[in-house]
PDB file of C-alpha atoms (C1' of nucleotides) in Angstrom:
ATOM      1  CA  UNK D 193     112.693  90.562 104.623  1.00  0.00           C
ATOM      2  CA  UNK D 194     112.848  89.339 101.218  1.00  0.00           C
ATOM      3  CA  UNK D 195     112.380  85.944  99.794  1.00  0.00           C
ATOM      4  CA  UNK D 196     111.333  85.329  96.299  1.00  0.00           C
ATOM      5  CA  UNK D 197     107.734  86.572  96.652  1.00  0.00           C
ATOM      6  CA  UNK D 198     108.918  89.843  98.254  1.00  0.00           C
ATOM      7  CA  UNK D 199     111.706  90.435  95.648  1.00  0.00           C
ATOM      8  CA  UNK D 200     109.068  89.885  92.982  1.00  0.00           C
ATOM      9  CA  UNK D 201     106.682  92.106  94.614  1.00  0.00           C
ATOM     10  CA  UNK D 202     109.601  94.997  94.748  1.00  0.00           C
ATOM     11  CA  UNK D 203     110.602  94.107  91.121  1.00  0.00           C
ATOM     12  CA  UNK D 204     106.894  94.697  89.932  1.00  0.00           C
ATOM     13  CA  UNK D 205     106.652  97.966  91.888  1.00  0.00           C
ATOM     14  CA  UNK D 206     109.865  99.174  90.457  1.00  0.00           C
ATOM     15  CA  UNK D 207     109.289  98.378  86.841  1.00  0.00           C
ATOM     16  CA  UNK D 208     106.824 101.110  85.917  1.00  0.00           C
ATOM     17  CA  UNK D 209     108.999 103.737  87.910  1.00  0.00           C
ATOM     18  CA  UNK D 210     112.243 102.632  86.340  1.00  0.00           C
ATOM     19  CA  UNK D 211     111.633 101.390  82.871  1.00  0.00           C
ATOM     20  CA  UNK D 212     112.489 104.030  80.342  1.00  0.00           C
ATOM     21  CA  UNK D 213     113.756 106.447  82.856  1.00  0.00           C
ATOM     22  CA  UNK D 214     116.861 108.426  83.091  1.00  0.00           C
ATOM     23  CA  UNK D 215     119.050 108.028  86.069  1.00  0.00           C
ATOM     24  CA  UNK D 216     119.877 111.583  86.827  1.00  0.00           C
ATOM     25  CA  UNK D 217     121.548 111.138  90.084  1.00  0.00           C
ATOM     26  CA  UNK D 218     122.970 108.628  92.370  1.00  0.00           C
ATOM     27  CA  UNK D 219     124.047 109.316  95.980  1.00  0.00           C
ATOM     28  CA  UNK D 220     125.809 106.744  98.364  1.00  0.00           C
ATOM     29  CA  UNK D 221     125.996 107.498 101.903  1.00  0.00           C
ATOM     30  CA  UNK D 222     128.886 104.846 102.564  1.00  0.00           C
ATOM     31  CA  UNK D 223     131.485 103.044 100.601  1.00  0.00           C
ATOM     32  CA  UNK D 224     130.056  99.603 100.947  1.00  0.00           C
ATOM     33  CA  UNK D 225     126.985  97.362 101.836  1.00  0.00           C
ATOM     34  CA  UNK D 226     127.882  93.675 102.285  1.00  0.00           C
ATOM     35  CA  UNK D 227     130.464  94.354  99.541  1.00  0.00           C
ATOM     36  CA  UNK D 228     132.127  97.510  98.418  1.00  0.00           C
ATOM     37  CA  UNK D 229     130.132  99.431  95.679  1.00  0.00           C
ATOM     38  CA  UNK D 230     131.710  98.901  92.230  1.00  0.00           C
ATOM     39  CA  UNK D 231     134.608 101.096  91.271  1.00  0.00           C
ATOM     40  CA  UNK D 232     132.696 104.384  89.743  1.00  0.00           C
ATOM     41  CA  UNK D 233     129.481 103.040  90.561  1.00  0.00           C
ATOM     42  CA  UNK D 234     127.795 106.557  90.526  1.00  0.00           C
ATOM     43  CA  UNK D 235     129.515 107.754  87.522  1.00  0.00           C
ATOM     44  CA  UNK D 236     128.646 104.834  85.773  1.00  0.00           C
ATOM     45  CA  UNK D 237     124.918 104.922  86.572  1.00  0.00           C
ATOM     46  CA  UNK D 238     124.391 108.703  86.157  1.00  0.00           C
ATOM     47  CA  UNK D 239     123.239 109.451  82.640  1.00  0.00           C
ATOM     48  CA  UNK D 240     122.257 105.989  81.639  1.00  0.00           C
ATOM     49  CA  UNK D 241     118.667 104.999  80.915  1.00  0.00           C
ATOM     50  CA  UNK D 242     116.789 101.892  82.237  1.00  0.00           C
ATOM     51  CA  UNK D 243     115.916  99.537  79.526  1.00  0.00           C
ATOM     52  CA  UNK D 244     114.377  96.910  81.544  1.00  0.00           C
ATOM     53  CA  UNK D 245     113.714  95.514  85.138  1.00  0.00           C
ATOM     54  CA  UNK D 246     113.723  91.721  85.772  1.00  0.00           C
ATOM     55  CA  UNK D 247     114.151  89.260  88.695  1.00  0.00           C
ATOM     56  CA  UNK D 248     116.453  86.272  88.902  1.00  0.00           C
ATOM     57  CA  UNK D 249     116.431  84.312  92.130  1.00  0.00           C
ATOM     58  CA  UNK D 250     116.342  87.037  94.916  1.00  0.00           C
ATOM     59  CA  UNK D 251     118.116  89.530  92.720  1.00  0.00           C
ATOM     60  CA  UNK D 252     116.527  92.552  91.120  1.00  0.00           C
ATOM     61  CA  UNK D 253     118.256  92.908  87.744  1.00  0.00           C
ATOM     62  CA  UNK D 254     118.280  96.415  86.103  1.00  0.00           C
ATOM     63  CA  UNK D 255     119.245  96.356  82.624  1.00  0.00           C
ATOM     64  CA  UNK D 256     120.872  99.751  81.623  1.00  0.00           C
ATOM     65  CA  UNK D 257     121.538 101.511  78.258  1.00  0.00           C
ATOM     66  CA  UNK D 258     125.193 101.136  78.944  1.00  0.00           C
ATOM     67  CA  UNK D 259     124.827  97.425  78.224  1.00  0.00           C
ATOM     68  CA  UNK D 260     125.538  96.934  81.902  1.00  0.00           C
ATOM     69  CA  UNK D 261     123.045  95.223  84.359  1.00  0.00           C
ATOM     70  CA  UNK D 262     122.599  96.395  87.957  1.00  0.00           C
ATOM     71  CA  UNK D 263     122.543  93.426  90.264  1.00  0.00           C
ATOM     72  CA  UNK D 264     120.660  94.391  93.406  1.00  0.00           C
ATOM     73  CA  UNK D 265     120.157  92.135  96.385  1.00  0.00           C
ATOM     74  CA  UNK D 266     117.995  92.944  99.427  1.00  0.00           C
ATOM     75  CA  UNK D 267     119.886  90.657 101.784  1.00  0.00           C
ATOM     76  CA  UNK D 268     118.091  90.160 105.032  1.00  0.00           C
ATOM     77  CA  UNK D 269     116.746  93.626 105.937  1.00  0.00           C
ATOM     78  CA  UNK D 270     116.730  95.582 102.646  1.00  0.00           C
ATOM     79  CA  UNK D 271     113.836  97.815 101.531  1.00  0.00           C
ATOM     80  CA  UNK D 272     113.163  99.863  98.643  1.00  0.00           C
ATOM     81  CA  UNK D 273     111.260 103.068  99.110  1.00  0.00           C
ATOM     82  CA  UNK D 274     109.431 104.613  96.173  1.00  0.00           C
ATOM     83  CA  UNK D 275     108.858 107.998  97.299  1.00  0.00           C
ATOM     84  CA  UNK D 276     105.448 109.298  96.021  1.00  0.00           C
ATOM     85  CA  UNK D 277     105.384 112.277  93.574  1.00  0.00           C
ATOM     86  CA  UNK D 278     102.996 114.069  95.736  1.00  0.00           C
ATOM     87  CA  UNK D 279     102.079 114.083  99.485  1.00  0.00           C
ATOM     88  CA  UNK D 280     104.129 113.069 102.493  1.00  0.00           C
ATOM     89  CA  UNK D 281     107.467 111.304 101.781  1.00  0.00           C
ATOM     90  CA  UNK D 282     108.728 108.830 104.328  1.00  0.00           C
ATOM     91  CA  UNK D 283     111.207 110.461 106.553  1.00  0.00           C
ATOM     92  CA  UNK D 284     114.831 109.817 106.055  1.00  0.00           C
ATOM     93  CA  UNK D 285     116.793 107.166 108.106  1.00  0.00           C
ATOM     94  CA  UNK D 286     120.481 106.929 108.643  1.00  0.00           C
ATOM     95  CA  UNK D 287     119.917 103.288 107.055  1.00  0.00           C
ATOM     96  CA  UNK D 288     119.042 104.888 103.746  1.00  0.00           C
ATOM     97  CA  UNK D 289     122.279 104.045 101.893  1.00  0.00           C
ATOM     98  CA  UNK D 290     121.581 104.759  98.287  1.00  0.00           C
ATOM     99  CA  UNK D 291     119.416 107.295  96.764  1.00  0.00           C
ATOM    100  CA  UNK D 292     118.285 107.393  93.096  1.00  0.00           C
ATOM    101  CA  UNK D 293     116.837 110.360  91.365  1.00  0.00           C
ATOM    102  CA  UNK D 294     115.231 109.662  88.068  1.00  0.00           C
ATOM    103  CA  UNK D 295     113.786 111.570  85.230  1.00  0.00           C
ATOM    104  CA  UNK D 296     110.555 110.211  83.778  1.00  0.00           C
ATOM    105  CA  UNK D 297     110.735 109.643  80.081  1.00  0.00           C
ATOM    106  CA  UNK D 298     107.651 111.295  79.153  1.00  0.00           C
ATOM    107  CA  UNK D 299     108.444 114.633  80.795  1.00  0.00           C
ATOM    108  CA  UNK D 300     110.265 116.531  83.320  1.00  0.00           C
ATOM    109  CA  UNK D 301     108.760 114.569  86.309  1.00  0.00           C
ATOM    110  CA  UNK D 302     111.501 113.471  88.954  1.00  0.00           C
ATOM    111  CA  UNK D 303     111.122 110.471  91.071  1.00  0.00           C
ATOM    112  CA  UNK D 304     113.193 109.378  94.008  1.00  0.00           C
ATOM    113  CA  UNK D 305     114.047 105.792  95.259  1.00  0.00           C
ATOM    114  CA  UNK D 306     115.750 104.946  98.123  1.00  0.00           C
ATOM    115  CA  UNK D 307     117.565 101.708  99.358  1.00  0.00           C
ATOM    116  CA  UNK D 308     117.312 101.211 103.267  1.00  0.00           C
ATOM    117  CA  UNK D 309     118.947  98.149 104.849  1.00  0.00           C
ATOM    118  CA  UNK D 310     119.753  98.286 108.424  1.00  0.00           C
ATOM    119  CA  UNK D 311     122.007  95.341 108.539  1.00  0.00           C
ATOM    120  CA  UNK D 312     123.510  95.957 105.408  1.00  0.00           C
ATOM    121  CA  UNK D 313     123.473  92.229 104.092  1.00  0.00           C
ATOM    122  CA  UNK D 314     122.182  93.547 100.801  1.00  0.00           C
ATOM    123  CA  UNK D 315     124.514  94.747  98.034  1.00  0.00           C
ATOM    124  CA  UNK D 316     124.838  96.077  94.472  1.00  0.00           C
ATOM    125  CA  UNK D 317     127.123  95.047  91.552  1.00  0.00           C
ATOM    126  CA  UNK D 318     127.292  95.909  88.105  1.00  0.00           C
ATOM    127  CA  UNK D 319     127.807  93.145  85.477  1.00  0.00           C
ATOM    128  CA  UNK D 320     127.804  93.225  81.525  1.00  0.00           C
ATOM    129  CA  UNK D 321     124.167  92.504  80.552  1.00  0.00           C
ATOM    130  CA  UNK D 322     125.612  89.872  77.744  1.00  0.00           C
ATOM    131  CA  UNK D 323     127.790  88.201  80.461  1.00  0.00           C
ATOM    132  CA  UNK D 324     125.079  88.361  83.056  1.00  0.00           C
ATOM    133  CA  UNK D 325     124.890  84.533  83.532  1.00  0.00           C
ATOM    134  CA  UNK D 326     128.688  84.488  84.144  1.00  0.00           C
ATOM    135  CA  UNK D 327     128.359  86.637  87.231  1.00  0.00           C
ATOM    136  CA  UNK D 328     129.561  85.025  90.318  1.00  0.00           C
ATOM    137  CA  UNK D 329     126.341  85.565  91.992  1.00  0.00           C
ATOM    138  CA  UNK D 330     124.241  84.157  89.056  1.00  0.00           C
ATOM    139  CA  UNK D 331     126.314  81.426  87.546  1.00  0.00           C
ATOM    140  CA  UNK D 332     125.665  78.739  90.132  1.00  0.00           C
ATOM    141  CA  UNK D 333     121.915  79.351  90.498  1.00  0.00           C
ATOM    142  CA  UNK D 334     119.470  76.563  89.982  1.00  0.00           C
ATOM    143  CA  UNK D 335     115.977  76.585  88.473  1.00  0.00           C
ATOM    144  CA  UNK D 336     113.391  79.260  88.997  1.00  0.00           C
ATOM    145  CA  UNK D 337     110.574  77.465  91.097  1.00  0.00           C
ATOM    146  CA  UNK D 338     107.687  79.127  89.124  1.00  0.00           C
ATOM    147  CA  UNK D 339     108.923  77.761  85.696  1.00  0.00           C
ATOM    148  CA  UNK D 340     107.767  74.516  84.041  1.00  0.00           C
ATOM    149  CA  UNK D 341     111.359  73.253  84.113  1.00  0.00           C
ATOM    150  CA  UNK D 342     111.005  72.952  87.847  1.00  0.00           C
ATOM    151  CA  UNK D 343     108.839  69.684  87.649  1.00  0.00           C
ATOM    152  CA  UNK D 344     108.426  66.199  89.092  1.00  0.00           C
ATOM    153  CA  UNK D 345     110.975  64.758  86.669  1.00  0.00           C
ATOM    154  CA  UNK D 346     113.732  67.329  87.817  1.00  0.00           C
ATOM    155  CA  UNK D 347     113.296  66.926  91.405  1.00  0.00           C
ATOM    156  CA  UNK D 348     113.111  63.233  91.313  1.00  0.00           C
ATOM    157  CA  UNK D 349     116.500  63.357  89.528  1.00  0.00           C
ATOM    158  CA  UNK D 350     117.969  65.806  91.795  1.00  0.00           C
ATOM    159  CA  UNK D 351     116.785  64.218  95.201  1.00  0.00           C
ATOM    160  CA  UNK D 352     117.737  60.636  94.463  1.00  0.00           C
ATOM    161  CA  UNK D 353     121.418  60.969  95.550  1.00  0.00           C
ATOM    162  CA  UNK D 354     120.962  63.368  98.396  1.00  0.00           C
ATOM    163  CA  UNK D 355     120.983  62.420 101.889  1.00  0.00           C
ATOM    164  CA  UNK D 356     120.648  65.811 103.357  1.00  0.00           C
ATOM    165  CA  UNK D 357     117.359  66.890 105.126  1.00  0.00           C
ATOM    166  CA  UNK D 358     114.806  67.888 102.534  1.00  0.00           C
ATOM    167  CA  UNK D 359     114.544  71.357 103.958  1.00  0.00           C
ATOM    168  CA  UNK D 360     117.928  72.068 103.680  1.00  0.00           C
ATOM    169  CA  UNK D 361     117.958  70.820  99.959  1.00  0.00           C
ATOM    170  CA  UNK D 362     114.939  72.914  98.766  1.00  0.00           C
ATOM    171  CA  UNK D 363     116.752  75.801 100.423  1.00  0.00           C
ATOM    172  CA  UNK D 364     119.741  75.289  98.248  1.00  0.00           C
ATOM    173  CA  UNK D 365     119.950  77.772  95.500  1.00  0.00           C
ATOM    174  CA  UNK D 366     122.036  75.520  93.255  1.00  0.00           C
ATOM    175  CA  UNK D 367     118.968  73.283  92.989  1.00  0.00           C
ATOM    176  CA  UNK D 368     116.066  75.756  93.194  1.00  0.00           C
ATOM    177  CA  UNK D 369     116.152  79.375  93.846  1.00  0.00           C
ATOM    178  CA  UNK D 370     114.150  81.670  95.964  1.00  0.00           C
ATOM    179  CA  UNK D 371     112.919  79.027  98.593  1.00  0.00           C
ATOM    180  CA  UNK D 372     114.134  80.855 101.814  1.00  0.00           C
ATOM    181  CA  UNK D 373     113.588  79.892 105.379  1.00  0.00           C
ATOM    182  CA  UNK D 374     109.980  80.852 105.834  1.00  0.00           C
ATOM    183  CA  UNK D 375     108.775  79.072 102.628  1.00  0.00           C
ATOM    184  CA  UNK D 376     110.761  76.204 103.054  1.00  0.00           C
ATOM    185  CA  UNK D 377     108.875  75.501 106.266  1.00  0.00           C
ATOM    186  CA  UNK D 378     105.583  76.507 104.787  1.00  0.00           C
ATOM    187  CA  UNK D 379     105.900  74.321 101.821  1.00  0.00           C
ATOM    188  CA  UNK D 380     106.851  71.176 103.643  1.00  0.00           C
ATOM    189  CA  UNK D 381     103.907  71.683 105.848  1.00  0.00           C
ATOM    190  CA  UNK D 382     101.637  71.809 103.054  1.00  0.00           C
ATOM    191  CA  UNK D 383     103.058  68.712 101.546  1.00  0.00           C
ATOM    192  CA  UNK D 384     102.890  66.682 104.689  1.00  0.00           C
ATOM    193  CA  UNK D 385     106.611  66.277 104.711  1.00  0.00           C
ATOM    194  CA  UNK D 386     108.795  65.995 107.891  1.00  0.00           C
ATOM    195  CA  UNK D 387     111.604  68.608 107.309  1.00  0.00           C
ATOM    196  CA  UNK D 388     114.305  66.041 108.478  1.00  0.00           C
ATOM    197  CA  UNK D 389     113.442  63.555 105.897  1.00  0.00           C
ATOM    198  CA  UNK D 390     116.538  62.738 104.046  1.00  0.00           C
ATOM    199  CA  UNK D 391     115.890  63.964 100.566  1.00  0.00           C
ATOM    200  CA  UNK D 392     116.298  60.725  98.762  1.00  0.00           C
ATOM    201  CA  UNK D 393     113.540  59.247 100.714  1.00  0.00           C
ATOM    202  CA  UNK D 394     110.893  61.645  99.453  1.00  0.00           C
ATOM    203  CA  UNK D 395     108.180  59.864  97.753  1.00  0.00           C
ATOM    204  CA  UNK D 396     105.613  62.239  96.370  1.00  0.00           C
ATOM    205  CA  UNK D 397     107.788  64.641  94.351  1.00  0.00           C
ATOM    206  CA  UNK D 398     104.911  65.993  92.353  1.00  0.00           C
ATOM    207  CA  UNK D 399     103.065  67.123  95.566  1.00  0.00           C
ATOM    208  CA  UNK D 400     106.127  68.681  97.006  1.00  0.00           C
ATOM    209  CA  UNK D 401     106.694  70.730  93.642  1.00  0.00           C
ATOM    210  CA  UNK D 402     103.055  71.822  93.734  1.00  0.00           C
ATOM    211  CA  UNK D 403     103.257  72.995  97.239  1.00  0.00           C
ATOM    212  CA  UNK D 404     106.326  75.068  96.755  1.00  0.00           C
ATOM    213  CA  UNK D 405     104.829  76.725  93.685  1.00  0.00           C
ATOM    214  CA  UNK D 406     101.600  77.120  95.466  1.00  0.00           C
ATOM    215  CA  UNK D 407     102.932  78.836  98.550  1.00  0.00           C
ATOM    216  CA  UNK D 408     105.282  81.111  96.524  1.00  0.00           C
ATOM    217  CA  UNK D 409     102.392  82.105  94.064  1.00  0.00           C
ATOM    218  CA  UNK D 410     100.171  82.782  97.058  1.00  0.00           C
ATOM    219  CA  UNK D 411     102.620  84.979  98.711  1.00  0.00           C
ATOM    220  CA  UNK D 412     103.260  86.891  95.444  1.00  0.00           C
ATOM    221  CA  UNK D 413      99.403  87.476  95.234  1.00  0.00           C
ATOM    222  CA  UNK D 414      99.391  88.701  98.647  1.00  0.00           C
ATOM    223  CA  UNK D 415     102.369  91.113  98.247  1.00  0.00           C
ATOM    224  CA  UNK D 416     100.745  92.043  94.923  1.00  0.00           C
ATOM    225  CA  UNK D 417      97.370  92.799  96.494  1.00  0.00           C
ATOM    226  CA  UNK D 418      99.076  95.244  98.815  1.00  0.00           C
ATOM    227  CA  UNK D 419     101.434  96.374  96.061  1.00  0.00           C
ATOM    228  CA  UNK D 420      99.581  99.779  95.792  1.00  0.00           C
ATOM    229  CA  UNK D 421     100.516 100.232  99.483  1.00  0.00           C
ATOM    230  CA  UNK D 422     103.975 100.456  98.635  1.00  0.00           C
ATOM    231  CA  UNK D 423     104.082 103.892  97.229  1.00  0.00           C
ATOM    232  CA  UNK D 424     102.095 105.326 100.203  1.00  0.00           C
ATOM    233  CA  UNK D 425     104.199 107.370 102.573  1.00  0.00           C
ATOM    234  CA  UNK D 426     104.078 104.516 105.232  1.00  0.00           C
ATOM    235  CA  UNK D 427     105.789 102.445 102.771  1.00  0.00           C
ATOM    236  CA  UNK D 428     104.756  99.116 104.177  1.00  0.00           C
ATOM    237  CA  UNK D 429     104.895  96.234 101.924  1.00  0.00           C
ATOM    238  CA  UNK D 430     102.209  93.634 102.492  1.00  0.00           C
ATOM    239  CA  UNK D 431     103.876  90.305 103.386  1.00  0.00           C
ATOM    240  CA  UNK D 432     102.424  86.889 103.570  1.00  0.00           C
ATOM    241  CA  UNK D 433     102.582  86.328 107.449  1.00  0.00           C
ATOM    242  CA  UNK D 434      98.863  86.318 107.986  1.00  0.00           C
ATOM    243  CA  UNK D 435      98.731  83.010 105.889  1.00  0.00           C
ATOM    244  CA  UNK D 436     101.517  81.173 107.722  1.00  0.00           C
ATOM    245  CA  UNK D 437     100.661  77.933 108.986  1.00  0.00           C
ATOM    246  CA  UNK D 438     103.798  77.037 110.911  1.00  0.00           C
ATOM    247  CA  UNK D 439     106.605  79.693 110.645  1.00  0.00           C
ATOM    248  CA  UNK D 440     106.708  81.357 114.012  1.00  0.00           C
ATOM    249  CA  UNK D 441     103.823  79.568 115.454  1.00  0.00           C
ATOM    250  CA  UNK D 442     105.762  77.247 117.780  1.00  0.00           C
ATOM    251  CA  UNK D 443     103.541  76.191 120.820  1.00  0.00           C
ATOM    252  CA  UNK D 444     100.371  77.103 118.874  1.00  0.00           C
ATOM    253  CA  UNK D 445      97.857  74.292 118.061  1.00  0.00           C
ATOM    254  CA  UNK D 446      98.320  73.257 114.492  1.00  0.00           C
ATOM    255  CA  UNK D 447      95.536  74.720 112.378  1.00  0.00           C
ATOM    256  CA  UNK D 448      95.066  71.651 110.357  1.00  0.00           C
ATOM    257  CA  UNK D 449      94.858  68.647 112.719  1.00  0.00           C
ATOM    258  CA  UNK D 450      93.966  71.035 115.698  1.00  0.00           C
ATOM    259  CA  UNK D 451      95.577  68.409 117.914  1.00  0.00           C
ATOM    260  CA  UNK D 452      99.177  68.914 118.099  1.00  0.00           C
ATOM    261  CA  UNK D 453     101.401  71.995 118.794  1.00  0.00           C
ATOM    262  CA  UNK D 454     103.698  73.295 116.335  1.00  0.00           C
ATOM    263  CA  UNK D 455     107.365  72.522 116.989  1.00  0.00           C
ATOM    264  CA  UNK D 456     110.465  74.371 116.344  1.00  0.00           C
ATOM    265  CA  UNK D 457     113.900  72.901 115.727  1.00  0.00           C
ATOM    266  CA  UNK D 458     117.311  73.905 114.153  1.00  0.00           C
ATOM    267  CA  UNK D 459     118.532  72.797 110.903  1.00  0.00           C
ATOM    268  CA  UNK D 460     121.881  73.957 109.501  1.00  0.00           C
ATOM    269  CA  UNK D 461     121.668  76.744 111.984  1.00  0.00           C
ATOM    270  CA  UNK D 462     118.386  77.974 110.966  1.00  0.00           C
ATOM    271  CA  UNK D 463     114.900  77.504 112.770  1.00  0.00           C
ATOM    272  CA  UNK D 464     112.443  75.050 111.135  1.00  0.00           C
ATOM    273  CA  UNK D 465     108.903  74.930 112.081  1.00  0.00           C
ATOM    274  CA  UNK D 466     106.585  71.885 111.750  1.00  0.00           C
ATOM    275  CA  UNK D 467     103.692  70.038 112.915  1.00  0.00           C
ATOM    276  CA  UNK D 468     104.770  66.632 114.228  1.00  0.00           C
ATOM    277  CA  UNK D 469     101.388  65.079 113.634  1.00  0.00           C
ATOM    278  CA  UNK D 470     100.716  66.319 110.155  1.00  0.00           C
ATOM    279  CA  UNK D 471     104.297  65.943 108.964  1.00  0.00           C
ATOM    280  CA  UNK D 472     105.264  62.341 109.543  1.00  0.00           C
ATOM    281  CA  UNK D 473     108.905  61.686 110.705  1.00  0.00           C
ATOM    282  CA  UNK D 474     111.065  59.522 108.275  1.00  0.00           C
TER     283      UNK D 474
ATOM    284  C1'  DA S  28     131.048  66.203  96.172  1.00  0.00           C
ATOM    285  C1'  DT S  29     128.870  67.577 100.418  1.00  0.00           C
ATOM    286  C1'  DA S  30     127.634  69.336 104.888  1.00  0.00           C
ATOM    287  C1'  DG S  31     128.489  72.165 108.557  1.00  0.00           C
ATOM    288  C1'  DG S  32     129.886  76.543 110.529  1.00  0.00           C
ATOM    289  C1'  DC S  33     131.400  81.173 110.257  1.00  0.00           C
ATOM    290  C1'  DA S  34     131.231  85.628 108.507  1.00  0.00           C
ATOM    291  C1'  DC S  35     129.047  89.966 107.367  1.00  0.00           C
ATOM    292  C1'  DC S  36     125.852  93.721 110.387  1.00  0.00           C
ATOM    293  C1'  DT S  37     121.969  96.188 113.334  1.00  0.00           C
ATOM    294  C1'  DG S  38     117.929  96.121 115.954  1.00  0.00           C
ATOM    295  C1'  DG S  39     114.337  93.957 118.636  1.00  0.00           C
ATOM    296  C1'  DT S  40     112.899  91.236 122.472  1.00  0.00           C
ATOM    297  C1'  DG S  41     112.939  88.723 126.658  1.00  0.00           C
ATOM    298  C1'  DG S  42     115.176  87.424 130.973  1.00  0.00           C
ATOM    299  C1'  DC S  43     117.450  88.703 135.189  1.00  0.00           C
TER     300       DC S  43
ATOM    301  C1'  DT T 213     115.265 100.948 134.020  1.00  0.00           C
ATOM    302  C1'  DG T 214     119.738  98.646 132.474  1.00  0.00           C
ATOM    303  C1'  DC T 215     122.437  95.241 130.785  1.00  0.00           C
ATOM    304  C1'  DC T 216     123.105  91.156 128.227  1.00  0.00           C
ATOM    305  C1'  DA T 217     122.251  87.076 125.548  1.00  0.00           C
ATOM    306  C1'  DC T 218     120.044  85.603 121.655  1.00  0.00           C
ATOM    307  C1'  DC T 219     117.497  85.785 117.555  1.00  0.00           C
ATOM    308  C1'  DA T 220     116.182  87.470 112.748  1.00  0.00           C
ATOM    309  C1'  DG T 221     113.710  86.765 106.070  1.00  0.00           C
ATOM    310  C1'  DG T 222     120.645  85.435 102.881  1.00  0.00           C
ATOM    311  C1'  DT T 223     124.424  83.517 101.145  1.00  0.00           C
ATOM    312  C1'  DG T 224     129.678  83.277 100.006  1.00  0.00           C
ATOM    313  C1'  DC T 225     133.494  81.013 101.551  1.00  0.00           C
ATOM    314  C1'  DC T 226     136.128  78.094 104.298  1.00  0.00           C
ATOM    315  C1'  DT T 227     136.953  73.684 106.458  1.00  0.00           C
ATOM    316  C1'  DA T 228     136.507  68.810 107.449  1.00  0.00           C
TER     317       DA T 228
END
DNA sequence: ATAGGCACCTGGTGGC
DNA sequence: TGCCACCAGGTGCCTA
């Protein structure tokens, strides 16, 4: 269920486990996920050391001692399971597609990581670390929302020619990455902006910027606050759902105005949730 | 250039 | 209980 905050949370959980570790073994239970695994994927990874773990958009990027970077996307249903060193492991599932065995740099300790993805919309790819930006999955990506570059001046410039609904535009990864279907609805609710507003008619760019950053940061904090749970046998990640104002709340009374029920509509084939009273129609 | 629709998959849910 | 339609957090690619 990964949008940017979930991928950030997983990346942070993986970093201390992976960084400096030797990849001892890789086992694949099938030849492909959304795409085929790269040729010699297993052979390439085994024996390399992890130099760094980063996130770009919704990709986990694992830099290897072979000067290659493992690009790892969790799709819609991907989950990373970090098995605890001691205690009860999460039972295996036939949706566990990749299994990494790692050797800790400081000793002989082994650690296991599994990738579970029922829908198999996720994928892994290997790209040269130096040519990372030229990867077909990376090259077209827009700004990271939590950087200073994603600011009022940028959004004003980008939106002024766009007539598409603002919700679709903030979900467009060429413009800004990491804003998925949930956080698009939540950001627009916080900004008091109707999701169908043509992007060029948006007035308060600074408020929208701030709402996107706030909702993503709050979700990361929420994920982070339950990060320690991630390595528990139950493996549950803390999501942000307890803080949703509109997502999945159609029919409920709006928590802000307490007068109108939350409505649901479809935009570009995806569900949008909004309060018709707090988010004024264009 | 841009917007819309389809495709890739499985599993859960709600209606009949 | 069983079956079926529909929906789900992403995103590359094709078409108009």
